Structure formats: structure tokens, C-alpha cells
mmCIF file of C-alpha atoms in Angstrom:
data_model
loop_
_atom_site.group_PDB
_atom_site.id
_atom_site.type_symbol
_atom_site.label_atom_id
_atom_site.label_comp_id
_atom_site.label_asym_id
_atom_site.label_seq_id
_atom_site.Cartn_x
_atom_site.Cartn_y
_atom_site.Cartn_z
ATOM 1 C CA MET A 112 0.000 0.000 0.000
ATOM 2 C CA ASP A 113 1.241 3.430 -0.940
ATOM 3 C CA VAL A 114 0.502 6.311 1.403
ATOM 4 C CA GLN A 115 0.182 8.771 -1.505
ATOM 5 C CA LYS A 116 -2.552 6.729 -3.154
ATOM 6 C CA ILE A 117 -4.507 6.494 0.098
ATOM 7 C CA GLU A 118 -4.163 10.243 0.598
ATOM 8 C CA ALA A 119 -5.346 10.984 -2.947
ATOM 9 C CA PHE A 120 -8.331 8.656 -2.490
ATOM 10 C CA VAL A 121 -9.273 10.238 0.854
ATOM 11 C CA ARG A 122 -8.954 13.791 -0.458
ATOM 12 C CA VAL A 123 -11.011 13.163 -3.589
ATOM 13 C CA TRP A 124 -13.810 11.654 -1.529
ATOM 14 C CA ALA A 125 -13.661 14.440 1.055
ATOM 15 C CA ALA A 126 -13.905 17.053 -1.717
ATOM 16 C CA LEU A 127 -16.860 15.232 -3.325
ATOM 17 C CA LEU A 128 -18.735 14.953 -0.024
ATOM 18 C CA LEU A 129 -18.067 18.621 0.775
ATOM 19 C CA LEU A 130 -19.384 19.638 -2.636
ATOM 20 C CA LEU A 131 -22.435 17.452 -2.033
ATOM 21 C CA THR A 132 -22.997 19.215 1.303
ATOM 22 C CA ALA A 133 -22.659 22.664 -0.266
ATOM 23 C CA CYS A 134 -25.042 21.776 -3.121
ATOM 24 C CA LEU A 135 -27.632 20.094 -0.885
ATOM 25 C CA VAL A 136 -27.736 23.121 1.410
ATOM 26 C CA GLY A 137 -27.364 25.768 -1.290
ATOM 27 C CA LEU A 138 -30.042 24.399 -3.607
ATOM 28 C CA ASP A 139 -32.518 23.545 -0.854
ATOM 29 C CA THR A 140 -35.692 25.599 -1.060
ATOM 30 C CA GLN A 141 -39.346 25.123 -0.168
ATOM 31 C CA SER A 142 -42.433 27.325 -0.488
ATOM 32 C CA LYS A 143 -45.554 26.978 1.612
ATOM 33 C CA TYR A 144 -48.692 28.897 2.472
ATOM 34 C CA ILE A 145 -48.589 29.790 6.141
ATOM 35 C CA PHE A 146 -51.316 32.022 7.569
ATOM 36 C CA TYR A 147 -52.448 32.803 3.995
ATOM 37 C CA VAL A 148 -48.983 34.112 3.043
ATOM 38 C CA ASP A 149 -46.648 32.380 0.612
ATOM 39 C CA ARG A 150 -43.452 31.810 2.589
ATOM 40 C CA LYS A 151 -40.322 30.637 0.859
ATOM 41 C CA ILE A 152 -37.421 29.239 2.864
ATOM 42 C CA THR A 153 -33.819 28.964 1.670
ATOM 43 C CA TYR A 154 -30.469 28.438 3.383
ATOM 44 C CA LYS A 155 -30.016 32.218 3.577
ATOM 45 C CA GLU A 156 -32.526 32.527 6.408
ATOM 46 C CA LEU A 157 -30.438 30.346 8.735
ATOM 47 C CA HIS A 158 -27.071 32.063 9.105
ATOM 48 C CA ALA A 159 -25.290 28.864 10.218
ATOM 49 C CA LEU A 160 -26.339 27.176 6.961
ATOM 50 C CA GLY A 161 -25.157 30.133 4.921
ATOM 51 C CA ALA A 162 -21.744 29.857 6.582
ATOM 52 C CA LEU A 163 -21.731 26.110 5.918
ATOM 53 C CA VAL A 164 -22.211 26.609 2.153
ATOM 54 C CA TYR A 165 -19.168 28.880 1.937
ATOM 55 C CA VAL A 166 -16.972 26.845 4.281
ATOM 56 C CA ALA A 167 -17.800 23.521 2.593
ATOM 57 C CA SER A 168 -17.072 24.941 -0.874
ATOM 58 C CA ALA A 169 -13.776 26.454 0.301
ATOM 59 C CA ALA A 170 -12.761 23.214 2.042
ATOM 60 C CA ALA A 171 -13.552 21.216 -1.110
ATOM 61 C CA GLY A 172 -11.323 23.549 -3.125
ATOM 62 C CA TYR A 173 -8.603 23.249 -0.486
ATOM 63 C CA ASN A 174 -8.659 19.453 -0.664
ATOM 64 C CA LEU A 175 -8.263 19.554 -4.434
ATOM 65 C CA LEU A 176 -5.300 21.937 -4.047
ATOM 66 C CA GLN A 177 -3.738 19.524 -1.553
ATOM 67 C CA LEU A 178 -4.281 16.725 -4.049
ATOM 68 C CA GLY A 179 -2.302 18.759 -6.570
ATOM 69 C CA ARG A 180 0.421 19.357 -3.964
ATOM 70 C CA SER A 181 0.621 15.622 -3.272
ATOM 71 C CA VAL A 182 1.019 14.794 -6.986
ATOM 72 C CA PHE A 183 3.582 17.601 -7.415
ATOM 73 C CA VAL A 184 5.694 16.380 -4.483
ATOM 74 C CA SER A 185 5.716 12.761 -5.614
ATOM 75 C CA ARG A 186 6.628 13.807 -9.190
ATOM 76 C CA TYR A 187 9.209 16.530 -8.709
ATOM 77 C CA LEU A 188 10.469 16.503 -5.117
ATOM 78 C CA GLY A 189 10.522 12.750 -4.550
ATOM 79 C CA ASN A 190 14.011 12.583 -3.114
ATOM 80 C CA SER A 191 15.005 16.033 -1.894
ATOM 81 C CA LYS A 192 13.775 15.693 1.684
ATOM 82 C CA GLY A 193 15.110 19.059 2.809
ATOM 83 C CA SER A 194 12.658 21.282 0.996
ATOM 84 C CA TYR A 195 9.919 18.720 1.517
ATOM 85 C CA ARG A 196 10.018 19.207 5.287
ATOM 86 C CA TYR A 197 8.758 22.821 5.172
ATOM 87 C CA LEU A 198 6.002 21.847 2.759
ATOM 88 C CA ALA A 199 5.000 19.049 5.146
ATOM 89 C CA TRP A 200 4.753 21.514 8.043
ATOM 90 C CA VAL A 201 2.657 23.964 5.993
ATOM 91 C CA SER A 202 0.463 21.146 4.767
ATOM 92 C CA TYR A 203 -0.051 19.788 8.301
ATOM 93 C CA LEU A 204 -0.923 23.179 9.803
ATOM 94 C CA LEU A 205 -3.292 24.133 6.971
ATOM 95 C CA ASP A 206 -4.966 20.720 7.192
ATOM 96 C CA GLN A 207 -5.582 21.182 10.905
ATOM 97 C CA MET A 208 -7.017 24.662 10.370
ATOM 98 C CA VAL A 209 -9.356 23.613 7.576
ATOM 99 C CA VAL A 210 -10.665 20.500 9.323
ATOM 100 C CA TYR A 211 -11.449 22.392 12.547
ATOM 101 C CA ILE A 212 -13.174 25.242 10.705
ATOM 102 C CA ALA A 213 -15.268 22.788 8.673
ATOM 103 C CA PHE A 214 -16.096 20.670 11.728
ATOM 104 C CA GLY A 215 -17.031 23.698 13.839
ATOM 105 C CA THR A 216 -19.258 25.162 11.130
ATOM 106 C CA ASN A 217 -20.968 21.818 10.615
ATOM 107 C CA SER A 218 -21.597 21.476 14.357
ATOM 108 C CA ALA A 219 -23.029 24.992 14.529
ATOM 109 C CA ALA A 220 -25.343 24.154 11.600
ATOM 110 C CA VAL A 221 -26.435 20.980 13.409
ATOM 111 C CA GLU A 222 -27.272 23.006 16.525
ATOM 112 C CA HIS A 223 -29.261 25.551 14.518
ATOM 113 C CA SER A 224 -31.114 22.722 12.765
ATOM 114 C CA VAL A 225 -31.876 20.952 16.028
ATOM 115 C CA LEU A 226 -33.440 24.177 17.328
ATOM 116 C CA ALA A 227 -35.494 24.523 14.135
ATOM 117 C CA LEU A 228 -36.556 20.894 14.570
ATOM 118 C CA SER A 229 -37.443 20.934 18.248
ATOM 119 C CA GLY A 230 -38.072 24.589 18.991
ATOM 120 C CA MET A 231 -37.457 25.813 22.527
ATOM 121 C CA LYS A 232 -40.396 26.251 24.866
ATOM 122 C CA GLU A 233 -38.468 28.147 27.547
ATOM 123 C CA PHE A 234 -37.644 30.904 25.044
ATOM 124 C CA GLN A 235 -40.989 30.692 23.171
ATOM 125 C CA TRP A 236 -39.137 29.719 20.013
ATOM 126 C CA MET A 237 -41.430 27.899 17.589
ATOM 127 C CA LYS A 238 -40.614 24.690 15.751
ATOM 128 C CA TRP A 239 -40.343 25.182 12.014
ATOM 129 C CA CYS A 240 -39.470 21.731 10.655
ATOM 130 C CA ASN A 241 -43.050 20.503 10.942
ATOM 131 C CA LYS A 242 -43.927 23.230 8.436
ATOM 132 C CA PHE A 243 -40.985 22.757 6.069
ATOM 133 C CA THR A 244 -40.473 18.995 6.264
ATOM 134 C CA ARG A 245 -38.825 18.360 2.905
ATOM 135 C CA PHE A 246 -36.453 21.286 3.400
ATOM 136 C CA CYS A 247 -35.389 19.896 6.767
ATOM 137 C CA PHE A 248 -34.796 16.363 5.472
ATOM 138 C CA GLN A 249 -32.519 17.711 2.738
ATOM 139 C CA ILE A 250 -30.555 19.745 5.297
ATOM 140 C CA GLY A 251 -30.259 16.626 7.469
ATOM 141 C CA GLY A 252 -28.715 14.716 4.564
ATOM 142 C CA ALA A 253 -26.309 17.579 3.914
ATOM 143 C CA LEU A 254 -25.159 17.591 7.548
ATOM 144 C CA VAL A 255 -24.554 13.834 7.553
ATOM 145 C CA SER A 256 -22.507 14.195 4.376
ATOM 146 C CA GLY A 257 -20.634 17.095 6.014
ATOM 147 C CA TYR A 258 -19.684 14.950 9.024
ATOM 148 C CA ALA A 259 -18.563 12.135 6.717
ATOM 149 C CA ALA A 260 -16.364 14.627 4.862
ATOM 150 C CA CYS A 261 -14.944 15.829 8.202
ATOM 151 C CA ALA A 262 -14.094 12.245 9.181
ATOM 152 C CA LEU A 263 -12.207 11.819 5.890
ATOM 153 C CA MET A 264 -10.418 15.131 6.441
ATOM 154 C CA VAL A 265 -9.376 13.987 9.918
ATOM 155 C CA LEU A 266 -7.877 10.925 8.232
ATOM 156 C CA ALA A 267 -6.110 13.164 5.696
ATOM 157 C CA THR A 268 -4.751 15.285 8.553
ATOM 158 C CA SER A 269 -3.456 12.140 10.244
ATOM 159 C CA ILE A 270 -1.677 11.200 7.014
ATOM 160 C CA SER A 271 -0.183 14.710 6.918
ATOM 161 C CA ALA A 272 0.977 14.279 10.511
ATOM 162 C CA PHE A 273 2.441 10.877 9.631
ATOM 163 C CA ASN A 274 4.292 12.327 6.626
ATOM 164 C CA LEU A 275 5.641 15.159 8.757
ATOM 165 C CA PHE A 276 6.573 13.558 12.060
ATOM 166 C CA ARG A 277 8.157 10.423 10.660
ATOM 167 C CA LEU A 278 10.920 12.689 9.368
ATOM 168 C CA TYR A 279 11.973 13.273 12.987
ATOM 169 C CA SER A 280 14.196 11.244 15.252
ATOM 170 C CA SER A 281 12.499 8.917 17.723
ATOM 171 C CA GLU A 282 15.095 9.701 20.384
ATOM 172 C CA LYS A 283 15.649 13.464 20.410
ATOM 173 C CA PHE A 284 13.007 16.167 20.404
ATOM 174 C CA LEU A 285 12.518 17.884 17.026
ATOM 175 C CA ARG A 286 15.784 16.538 15.654
ATOM 176 C CA LEU A 287 15.692 15.410 12.018
ATOM 177 C CA LYS A 288 16.445 11.766 11.338
ATOM 178 C CA SER A 289 19.100 12.378 8.697
ATOM 179 C CA THR A 290 21.243 14.655 10.894
ATOM 180 C CA MET B 45 13.374 21.318 25.852
ATOM 181 C CA ASP B 46 11.732 18.092 26.868
ATOM 182 C CA VAL B 47 8.592 17.019 25.062
ATOM 183 C CA GLN B 48 7.149 15.402 28.185
ATOM 184 C CA LYS B 49 7.370 18.619 30.154
ATOM 185 C CA ILE B 50 5.655 20.570 27.385
ATOM 186 C CA GLU B 51 2.917 17.949 27.199
ATOM 187 C CA ALA B 52 2.363 18.013 30.962
ATOM 188 C CA PHE B 53 2.195 21.816 30.934
ATOM 189 C CA VAL B 54 -0.296 21.848 28.032
ATOM 190 C CA ARG B 55 -2.512 19.182 29.572
ATOM 191 C CA VAL B 56 -2.645 20.827 33.006
ATOM 192 C CA TRP B 57 -3.662 24.142 31.447
ATOM 193 C CA ALA B 58 -6.230 22.476 29.172
ATOM 194 C CA ALA B 59 -7.768 20.703 32.180
ATOM 195 C CA LEU B 60 -7.879 23.947 34.177
ATOM 196 C CA LEU B 61 -9.517 25.887 31.347
ATOM 197 C CA LEU B 62 -12.048 23.091 30.784
ATOM 198 C CA LEU B 63 -12.915 23.101 34.484
ATOM 199 C CA LEU B 64 -13.254 26.878 34.332
ATOM 200 C CA THR B 65 -15.657 26.509 31.384
ATOM 201 C CA ALA B 66 -17.733 23.872 33.169
ATOM 202 C CA CYS B 67 -17.921 25.968 36.357
ATOM 203 C CA LEU B 68 -18.715 29.243 34.581
ATOM 204 C CA VAL B 69 -21.564 27.595 32.656
ATOM 205 C CA GLY B 70 -22.775 25.330 35.467
ATOM 206 C CA LEU B 71 -22.886 28.021 38.156
ATOM 207 C CA ASP B 72 -24.352 30.718 35.920
ATOM 208 C CA THR B 73 -27.818 31.786 36.991
ATOM 209 C CA GLN B 74 -29.906 34.940 36.859
ATOM 210 C CA SER B 75 -33.409 35.839 38.021
ATOM 211 C CA LYS B 76 -35.492 38.639 36.609
ATOM 212 C CA TYR B 77 -39.063 39.899 36.638
ATOM 213 C CA ILE B 78 -40.446 39.610 33.128
ATOM 214 C CA PHE B 79 -44.135 40.401 32.537
ATOM 215 C CA TYR B 80 -44.661 40.393 36.334
ATOM 216 C CA VAL B 81 -43.340 36.824 36.625
ATOM 217 C CA ASP B 82 -40.061 35.898 38.334
ATOM 218 C CA ARG B 83 -38.070 34.057 35.675
ATOM 219 C CA LYS B 84 -34.890 32.250 36.583
ATOM 220 C CA ILE B 85 -32.485 31.144 33.894
ATOM 221 C CA THR B 86 -29.792 28.472 34.265
ATOM 222 C CA TYR B 87 -27.707 26.430 31.838
ATOM 223 C CA LYS B 88 -30.326 23.678 31.938
ATOM 224 C CA GLU B 89 -32.698 25.669 29.754
ATOM 225 C CA LEU B 90 -30.250 25.713 26.827
ATOM 226 C CA HIS B 91 -29.564 22.097 25.933
ATOM 227 C CA ALA B 92 -26.274 22.924 24.151
ATOM 228 C CA LEU B 93 -24.949 24.479 27.367
ATOM 229 C CA GLY B 94 -26.028 21.455 29.400
ATOM 230 C CA ALA B 95 -24.069 19.231 27.029
ATOM 231 C CA LEU B 96 -21.081 21.560 27.304
ATOM 232 C CA VAL B 97 -20.950 21.226 31.115
ATOM 233 C CA TYR B 98 -20.757 17.432 30.915
ATOM 234 C CA VAL B 99 -18.352 17.321 27.960
ATOM 235 C CA ALA B 100 -15.995 19.915 29.450
ATOM 236 C CA SER B 101 -15.884 18.103 32.804
ATOM 237 C CA ALA B 102 -15.249 14.755 31.114
ATOM 238 C CA ALA B 103 -12.537 16.241 28.884
ATOM 239 C CA ALA B 104 -10.839 17.810 31.926
ATOM 240 C CA GLY B 105 -10.798 14.401 33.628
ATOM 241 C CA TYR B 106 -9.456 12.805 30.453
ATOM 242 C CA ASN B 107 -6.577 15.289 30.266
ATOM 243 C CA LEU B 108 -5.620 14.547 33.867
ATOM 244 C CA LEU B 109 -5.668 10.802 33.089
ATOM 245 C CA GLN B 110 -3.410 11.436 30.090
ATOM 246 C CA LEU B 111 -1.099 13.385 32.355
ATOM 247 C CA GLY B 112 -0.883 10.325 34.600
ATOM 248 C CA ARG B 113 -0.194 8.137 31.547
ATOM 249 C CA SER B 114 2.607 10.466 30.471
ATOM 250 C CA VAL B 115 4.252 10.332 33.898
ATOM 251 C CA PHE B 116 3.813 6.541 34.061
ATOM 252 C CA VAL B 117 5.418 5.995 30.646
ATOM 253 C CA SER B 118 8.410 8.229 31.385
ATOM 254 C CA ARG B 119 8.939 6.510 34.770
ATOM 255 C CA TYR B 120 8.372 2.842 34.038
ATOM 256 C CA LEU B 121 8.414 2.251 30.272
ATOM 257 C CA GLY B 122 11.179 4.695 29.357
ATOM 258 C CA ASN B 123 13.187 2.305 27.225
ATOM 259 C CA SER B 124 10.935 -0.575 26.155
ATOM 260 C CA LYS B 125 9.676 0.971 22.923
ATOM 261 C CA GLY B 126 7.693 -2.124 21.867
ATOM 262 C CA SER B 127 4.878 -1.879 24.371
ATOM 263 C CA TYR B 128 4.992 1.891 24.164
ATOM 264 C CA ARG B 129 3.882 1.885 20.528
ATOM 265 C CA TYR B 130 0.396 0.498 21.242
ATOM 266 C CA LEU B 131 -0.057 2.956 24.081
ATOM 267 C CA ALA B 132 0.949 5.769 21.701
ATOM 268 C CA TRP B 133 -1.693 4.658 19.176
ATOM 269 C CA VAL B 134 -4.415 4.458 21.852
ATOM 270 C CA SER B 135 -3.371 7.819 23.228
ATOM 271 C CA TYR B 136 -3.402 9.444 19.772
ATOM 272 C CA LEU B 137 -6.836 8.065 18.819
ATOM 273 C CA LEU B 138 -8.417 8.966 22.170
ATOM 274 C CA ASP B 139 -6.912 12.455 21.979
ATOM 275 C CA GLN B 140 -8.427 12.994 18.536
ATOM 276 C CA MET B 141 -11.839 11.793 19.703
ATOM 277 C CA VAL B 142 -11.906 13.962 22.823
ATOM 278 C CA VAL B 143 -10.716 17.126 21.093
ATOM 279 C CA TYR B 144 -13.311 16.830 18.310
ATOM 280 C CA ILE B 145 -16.146 16.116 20.741
ATOM 281 C CA ALA B 146 -15.146 19.081 22.917
ATOM 282 C CA PHE B 147 -14.698 21.369 19.924
ATOM 283 C CA GLY B 148 -18.019 20.328 18.354
ATOM 284 C CA THR B 149 -19.924 20.807 21.617
ATOM 285 C CA ASN B 150 -18.342 24.211 22.155
ATOM 286 C CA SER B 151 -19.257 25.286 18.607
ATOM 287 C CA ALA B 152 -22.835 24.115 19.098
ATOM 288 C CA ALA B 153 -23.016 26.107 22.342
ATOM 289 C CA VAL B 154 -21.669 29.169 20.518
ATOM 290 C CA GLU B 155 -24.367 28.806 17.849
ATOM 291 C CA HIS B 156 -27.104 28.482 20.488
ATOM 292 C CA SER B 157 -25.737 31.538 22.303
ATOM 293 C CA VAL B 158 -25.548 33.584 19.106
ATOM 294 C CA LEU B 159 -29.235 32.819 18.515
ATOM 295 C CA ALA B 160 -30.078 33.838 22.086
ATOM 296 C CA LEU B 161 -28.070 37.018 21.519
ATOM 297 C CA SER B 162 -29.423 38.034 18.137
ATOM 298 C CA GLY B 163 -32.735 36.230 17.893
ATOM 299 C CA MET B 164 -34.032 35.326 14.455
ATOM 300 C CA LYS B 165 -36.677 37.517 12.848
ATOM 301 C CA GLU B 166 -37.509 35.086 10.013
ATOM 302 C CA PHE B 167 -38.566 32.449 12.541
ATOM 303 C CA GLN B 168 -40.041 34.924 15.041
ATOM 304 C CA TRP B 169 -37.503 33.839 17.648
ATOM 305 C CA MET B 170 -37.009 36.520 20.306
ATOM 306 C CA LYS B 171 -33.686 37.782 21.605
ATOM 307 C CA TRP B 172 -33.092 36.877 25.217
ATOM 308 C CA CYS B 173 -29.674 38.297 26.004
ATOM 309 C CA ASN B 174 -30.999 41.846 26.377
ATOM 310 C CA LYS B 175 -33.099 40.487 29.266
ATOM 311 C CA PHE B 176 -30.426 38.328 30.910
ATOM 312 C CA THR B 177 -27.302 40.387 30.230
ATOM 313 C CA ARG B 178 -25.103 39.221 33.088
ATOM 314 C CA PHE B 179 -25.945 35.573 32.391
ATOM 315 C CA CYS B 180 -24.961 36.017 28.765
ATOM 316 C CA PHE B 181 -21.636 37.698 29.547
ATOM 317 C CA GLN B 182 -20.682 34.834 31.858
ATOM 318 C CA ILE B 183 -21.557 32.284 29.146
ATOM 319 C CA GLY B 184 -19.481 34.284 26.676
ATOM 320 C CA GLY B 185 -16.460 34.062 28.978
ATOM 321 C CA ALA B 186 -17.007 30.335 29.375
ATOM 322 C CA LEU B 187 -17.078 29.819 25.602
ATOM 323 C CA VAL B 188 -13.847 31.777 25.096
ATOM 324 C CA SER B 189 -12.193 29.678 27.793
ATOM 325 C CA GLY B 190 -13.587 26.553 26.083
ATOM 326 C CA TYR B 191 -12.016 27.511 22.757
ATOM 327 C CA ALA B 192 -8.697 28.251 24.481
ATOM 328 C CA ALA B 193 -8.838 24.789 26.058
ATOM 329 C CA CYS B 194 -9.579 23.272 22.636
ATOM 330 C CA ALA B 195 -6.547 25.042 21.145
ATOM 331 C CA LEU B 196 -4.359 23.566 23.898
ATOM 332 C CA MET B 197 -5.886 20.122 23.326
ATOM 333 C CA VAL B 198 -5.111 20.417 19.600
ATOM 334 C CA LEU B 199 -1.509 21.096 20.618
ATOM 335 C CA ALA B 200 -1.576 18.061 22.947
ATOM 336 C CA THR B 201 -2.948 15.938 20.085
ATOM 337 C CA SER B 202 -0.119 17.155 17.851
ATOM 338 C CA ILE B 203 2.368 16.099 20.522
ATOM 339 C CA SER B 204 0.649 12.689 20.635
ATOM 340 C CA ALA B 205 0.948 12.457 16.853
ATOM 341 C CA PHE B 206 4.605 13.443 17.079
ATOM 342 C CA ASN B 207 5.290 10.810 19.740
ATOM 343 C CA LEU B 208 3.520 8.163 17.669
ATOM 344 C CA PHE B 209 4.621 8.829 14.098
ATOM 345 C CA ARG B 210 8.265 9.503 14.828
ATOM 346 C CA LEU B 211 8.528 5.823 15.720
ATOM 347 C CA TYR B 212 7.971 4.999 12.040
ATOM 348 C CA SER B 213 10.415 4.845 9.165
ATOM 349 C CA SER B 214 10.595 7.877 6.895
ATOM 350 C CA GLU B 215 11.053 5.677 3.833
ATOM 351 C CA LYS B 216 8.541 2.827 4.055
ATOM 352 C CA PHE B 217 4.848 3.067 4.880
ATOM 353 C CA LEU B 218 3.962 1.995 8.446
ATOM 354 C CA ARG B 219 7.312 0.275 8.961
ATOM 355 C CA LEU B 220 8.876 0.714 12.391
ATOM 356 C CA LYS B 221 12.225 2.426 12.516
ATOM 357 C CA SER B 222 13.985 -0.223 14.561
ATOM 358 C CA THR B 223 13.159 -3.115 12.207
#
């Protein structure tokens, strides 16, 4: 098994699932007559969902960029470990940042959706999902796909960490193996 | 610089900040007359905050356990790398799990708090923070402390990853260095 192939596989799937999330949320819309008024609901009304569309799209693009980086390194930098080390650090840190932003946004969207689903009696907040059922099911699917993408990105981050930290000595702290 | 000392320092601070979060949220309470009725608000009314109290306490306990593990390994298993490897894997996987659960719960609590702060006109959800100002400020402090703890736990997870992956060869995939 080659670690680069696994990474490419994981990143392609993460990007696809993130795009699926962004599309499911972004294209979700439902109209309904409520109190004799035609009400239309889209992701723009729930700010956490709006953030999710942008973050998921950006994260999908980031994963494709990382895929390009991975191919570039294996093609052109295969043996010069020196310059590869800085790229591995950058890649690891960016990976961490992106996965936490995506995971946090997804969790915030889940919380907002749970409130729309259950309402909150103590605050006199009404439920809305019993009125817009199809809309809510589509959002639910998007959030599941978002968590699946996050799980894959955690795996990709672990691979980044593996590629970075295995360059270091197992005896001394932050000492390179070759030195 | 010794990696074990850094890890101990990071874990102690993470545990302290998590405890601070749990206490700030758990002990937060405010009473107010609203529409001639005495209304008391605690963390139990906002389910995301209730979850945060439990998760933060559990994560604080986990970090103290990991601190014990770190001391135990450096005392008794210092040189037998073989058995240490499995412990490093367990430690890395548990660390990942705990940090994502804590981070997700904190983000959900932030989303719930933002809704309490700003309300949501489209859904006819009222603001509540203008009524319970002191309560909301205390929750805000707790959430900042929660994110700080998460940042430290991310650092601790990186140290776990470093301790695990530096045992592996930099040439072959998942091959130990000593073999």
C-alpha cells in the first residue's frame, strides 16, 4: 500500500462529499402557504447554513489543491527531503485549520437545525421543521454528508501528521532523522 | 526542551480551562421579573450548554488521566519501545476523539448563544440576552475559555501524533524504525 494513493483517495472523496454538502444546502428551497402568506425558505434565512455553504465549498477547493500538492511532491520533489520538510509543516498546519473550521461550522449548523426541529419552549421559540419537512430532510442529509467529509479530512490530517513527524528522530526532540 | 514537560504543561492548562468553562456555565444563573413573573435562567434551559458542562468536565478528567499516563510511561516504560507503541496509538486516537467532541460541543453552544443574543426575525424567535445580560456575559467568557482549552488540546494531540509517528520509518509506509 502506498501512502500517496490512500491520501489521494481520501482527499477526492472528502472534496466530493463537501461539494455534495454545499449543493444540498445551497439548492434547498421550499415554499408553503402559512397564515395565507406564501413563505419561501432557503439556506439564507439560517445564518449557520449560509456559513456552511461557503466553508464547505472552500474546504472542497482546499482538498483539491492539496491533491495537486501531493502529486507535485511525488513527481518533482521525490528525493530532496530538505525542501519537503517545510512543505510538510505547511500542509499539516493548513490541514488542521481547515478540518477544525469545517467541523465547527458543521456542528453549529447541526445546533441551529436541532433548534429549528425541536423549537425551545423556555424561550418561546417555535418549531419550524413541521412546516418545512422536505427542506429539513434535505438539510439533514447535507449535515450527515458534512460529518462524513470531516471524518475523511481527519484521516487526511493524520496522514499529513504521519508524513511530517516520521521525518523526525524517535530519540531526540525535534531533531531530524538524517542529521 | 523536553517534550514530556511541554505535554504536561499543556494538559494541566487544558484541564484547568475546561474546568473553568464547566464551572462558569454550570454556576451561571440569573433571576429577573419579566411580565410580572419571576423568571430564573440556568444552563439547563439551553440544551447545548447542558451538554457543554458534561463534555468539558469529562474532557478535563481525560486530560488529567493522560497526564498520569505520560508520567507513568516516562517513569516505568522509558526504554521498552515495543509496548509503548500500542499505548501511543491508543493515546493518539483517544486524543483525537476527545478534542473533536469538545470542539463540536463548544461550537454548538456558541451557535445556540448567538441565537439567544441576536434572535431570528424570520422564525419569530425573540432575543433573550438583552433580558439576561449578566448571564450572557458569563456564558461568553465560558465559551472563550472553552475555545482556548480546545486550542491547547489540539496542541496536545499534535504532541501525541509526534510521539507516535516519529517511531515509524521515513522511507517505508507503516514500517517501524527499529526493524
